[in-house]
Amino acid sequence: MECSIYYFYCQMCRYFGRLIRFKSKSMASQFGPRTNSANSMDSQGQNTSLQRLHHVEKRVVRVLELAGGVMDELSNPTGPRVEVVNNHCREFMQSIKDIQVTLREEIKSACEYRPFEKCDYSSRISNEICCKKLEYVMKQLDDMKQSIERYDSSV
């Protein structure tokens, strides 16, 4: 029982930390400079995104309440009621899954339509792929050169 509470606590802290980091990035991008009407469309999308994140924040609070309820049950002098603990644990895990899905969707949508500032990930990956292709071509050319040299030496 003690191990599962520790697991729930770790899960809760991890997801709550992700929520805070993501929400602070969303808030920072929301209050950035706006210059044209295309940005107003982004603003509307960000408002709904922030509303969804606010809803996730409320669910995180509920998760904290569930964890507290389990702790209260475990500290009950007459002993924990297994059914109550199981119900709280089940709701906790379902809430964590819902939070995780929502955060993944928000992160995915943020990355799809608005890349992060100074992000060079795609160019770095593209360069690495080109380097690997070039290395492969060079190896093939070396192999061809060796084959030609062997053929010339045998003739």
CSV table of C-alpha atoms in Angstrom, one decimal:
chain,number,residue,atom,x,y,z
A,1,MET,CA,0.0,0.0,0.0
A,2,GLU,CA,2.8,2.4,0.9
A,3,CYS,CA,4.6,1.8,-2.4
A,4,SER,CA,1.5,2.6,-4.4
A,5,ILE,CA,1.0,5.9,-2.6
A,6,TYR,CA,4.6,6.8,-3.4
A,7,TYR,CA,4.0,5.9,-7.0
A,8,PHE,CA,0.9,8.1,-7.1
A,9,TYR,CA,2.7,11.0,-5.5
A,10,CYS,CA,5.6,10.7,-8.1
A,11,GLN,CA,3.2,10.6,-11.0
A,12,MET,CA,1.3,13.6,-9.6
A,13,CYS,CA,4.4,15.7,-9.2
A,14,ARG,CA,5.7,14.8,-12.7
A,15,TYR,CA,2.5,15.7,-14.5
A,16,PHE,CA,2.0,18.8,-12.4
A,17,GLY,CA,5.5,19.9,-13.3
A,18,ARG,CA,4.9,19.4,-17.0
A,19,LEU,CA,1.6,21.3,-16.8
A,20,ILE,CA,3.3,24.3,-15.1
A,21,ARG,CA,6.1,24.4,-17.6
A,22,PHE,CA,3.8,24.1,-20.6
A,23,LYS,CA,1.3,26.6,-19.3
A,24,SER,CA,4.1,29.2,-18.6
A,25,LYS,CA,5.3,28.8,-22.2
A,26,SER,CA,1.8,29.2,-23.5
A,27,MET,CA,1.2,32.3,-21.4
A,28,ALA,CA,4.5,33.8,-22.6
A,29,SER,CA,3.6,33.2,-26.2
A,30,GLN,CA,0.1,34.6,-25.7
A,31,PHE,CA,1.3,38.0,-24.4
A,32,GLY,CA,3.9,38.4,-27.2
A,33,PRO,CA,3.6,41.2,-29.8
A,34,ARG,CA,0.8,41.1,-32.3
A,35,THR,CA,1.1,42.8,-35.6
A,36,ASN,CA,-1.5,41.6,-38.1
A,37,SER,CA,-4.9,39.9,-38.4
A,38,ALA,CA,-3.3,36.4,-38.8
A,39,ASN,CA,-2.1,36.8,-35.3
A,40,SER,CA,-5.7,37.3,-34.1
A,41,MET,CA,-6.5,33.8,-35.3
A,42,ASP,CA,-3.5,32.5,-33.3
A,43,SER,CA,-4.8,34.4,-30.3
A,44,GLN,CA,-8.2,32.7,-30.6
A,45,GLY,CA,-6.5,29.3,-30.8
A,46,GLN,CA,-4.3,30.2,-27.9
A,47,ASN,CA,-7.4,31.2,-25.8
A,48,THR,CA,-9.0,27.9,-26.4
A,49,SER,CA,-5.7,26.2,-25.7
A,50,LEU,CA,-5.4,28.1,-22.4
A,51,GLN,CA,-8.9,27.2,-21.5
A,52,ARG,CA,-8.1,23.5,-22.0
A,53,LEU,CA,-5.0,24.0,-20.0
A,54,HIS,CA,-7.0,25.7,-17.2
A,55,HIS,CA,-9.3,22.7,-17.3
A,56,VAL,CA,-6.3,20.4,-17.0
A,57,GLU,CA,-5.1,22.5,-14.0
A,58,LYS,CA,-8.5,21.9,-12.3
A,59,ARG,CA,-8.1,18.2,-12.9
A,60,VAL,CA,-4.6,18.3,-11.4
A,61,VAL,CA,-6.2,19.9,-8.3
A,62,ARG,CA,-8.7,17.0,-8.2
A,63,VAL,CA,-5.8,14.5,-8.5
A,64,LEU,CA,-4.2,16.2,-5.5
A,65,GLU,CA,-7.4,15.9,-3.6
A,66,LEU,CA,-7.6,12.2,-4.5
A,67,ALA,CA,-4.0,11.6,-3.3
A,68,GLY,CA,-4.9,13.4,-0.1
A,69,GLY,CA,-8.0,11.3,0.3
A,70,VAL,CA,-5.9,8.1,0.0
A,71,MET,CA,-3.4,9.5,2.6
A,72,ASP,CA,-6.3,10.2,4.9
A,73,GLU,CA,-7.7,6.7,4.5
A,74,LEU,CA,-4.3,5.2,5.1
A,75,SER,CA,-3.9,7.2,8.3
A,76,ASN,CA,-7.4,6.2,9.6
A,77,PRO,CA,-7.0,4.8,13.1
A,78,THR,CA,-9.4,2.0,12.3
A,79,GLY,CA,-7.5,1.1,9.2
A,80,PRO,CA,-8.0,2.0,5.6
A,81,ARG,CA,-11.2,1.1,3.8
A,82,VAL,CA,-10.0,-0.9,0.8
A,83,GLU,CA,-13.0,0.0,-1.4
A,84,VAL,CA,-12.5,3.7,-0.8
A,85,VAL,CA,-8.7,3.5,-1.5
A,86,ASN,CA,-9.4,1.4,-4.7
A,87,ASN,CA,-11.9,3.9,-5.9
A,88,HIS,CA,-9.6,6.8,-5.3
A,89,CYS,CA,-6.7,5.0,-7.0
A,90,ARG,CA,-8.9,4.1,-10.0
A,91,GLU,CA,-10.1,7.7,-10.4
A,92,PHE,CA,-6.5,9.0,-9.8
A,93,MET,CA,-5.1,6.8,-12.6
A,94,GLN,CA,-7.9,7.7,-15.0
A,95,SER,CA,-7.4,11.4,-14.3
A,96,ILE,CA,-3.7,11.1,-14.8
A,97,LYS,CA,-4.3,9.4,-18.2
A,98,ASP,CA,-6.8,12.2,-19.2
A,99,ILE,CA,-4.3,14.8,-18.2
A,100,GLN,CA,-1.5,13.1,-20.1
A,101,VAL,CA,-3.6,12.9,-23.3
A,102,THR,CA,-4.7,16.5,-23.1
A,103,LEU,CA,-1.2,17.7,-22.5
A,104,ARG,CA,0.2,15.6,-25.4
A,105,GLU,CA,-2.5,17.1,-27.7
A,106,GLU,CA,-1.7,20.6,-26.6
A,107,ILE,CA,2.1,20.1,-27.0
A,108,LYS,CA,1.5,18.5,-30.4
A,109,SER,CA,-0.8,21.4,-31.6
A,110,ALA,CA,1.7,24.0,-30.3
A,111,CYS,CA,4.5,22.3,-32.3
A,112,GLU,CA,2.4,21.9,-35.4
A,113,TYR,CA,1.3,25.5,-36.0
A,114,ARG,CA,3.9,27.5,-34.1
A,115,PRO,CA,7.5,26.3,-33.9
A,116,PHE,CA,9.4,27.4,-30.9
A,117,GLU,CA,11.7,30.5,-31.3
A,118,LYS,CA,15.3,29.7,-32.3
A,119,CYS,CA,14.5,26.0,-32.7
A,120,ASP,CA,17.0,24.4,-35.0
A,121,TYR,CA,15.8,20.9,-34.5
A,122,SER,CA,14.5,20.3,-38.1
A,123,SER,CA,17.6,21.8,-39.7
A,124,ARG,CA,19.9,19.8,-37.5
A,125,ILE,CA,18.1,16.6,-38.3
A,126,SER,CA,18.2,17.5,-42.0
A,127,ASN,CA,21.9,18.1,-41.8
A,128,GLU,CA,22.5,14.9,-40.0
A,129,ILE,CA,20.6,12.9,-42.6
A,130,CYS,CA,22.5,14.6,-45.4
A,131,CYS,CA,25.8,13.8,-43.7
A,132,LYS,CA,24.8,10.1,-43.3
A,133,LYS,CA,23.8,10.0,-47.0
A,134,LEU,CA,27.1,11.6,-48.0
A,135,GLU,CA,29.0,9.1,-45.9
A,136,TYR,CA,27.1,6.3,-47.5
A,137,VAL,CA,27.9,7.6,-51.0
A,138,MET,CA,31.5,8.0,-50.2
A,139,LYS,CA,31.7,4.4,-48.9
A,140,GLN,CA,30.0,3.2,-52.1
A,141,LEU,CA,32.5,5.2,-54.2
A,142,ASP,CA,35.5,3.8,-52.3
A,143,ASP,CA,34.1,0.3,-52.8
A,144,MET,CA,33.7,0.9,-56.5
A,145,LYS,CA,37.3,2.3,-56.7
A,146,GLN,CA,38.6,-0.8,-54.9
A,147,SER,CA,36.7,-3.1,-57.3
A,148,ILE,CA,38.1,-1.2,-60.3
A,149,GLU,CA,41.6,-1.5,-59.0
A,150,ARG,CA,41.2,-5.2,-58.3
A,151,TYR,CA,39.8,-5.7,-61.8
A,152,ASP,CA,42.7,-3.7,-63.4
A,153,SER,CA,45.3,-5.6,-61.4
A,154,SER,CA,43.8,-9.0,-62.4
A,155,VAL,CA,43.7,-8.1,-66.1
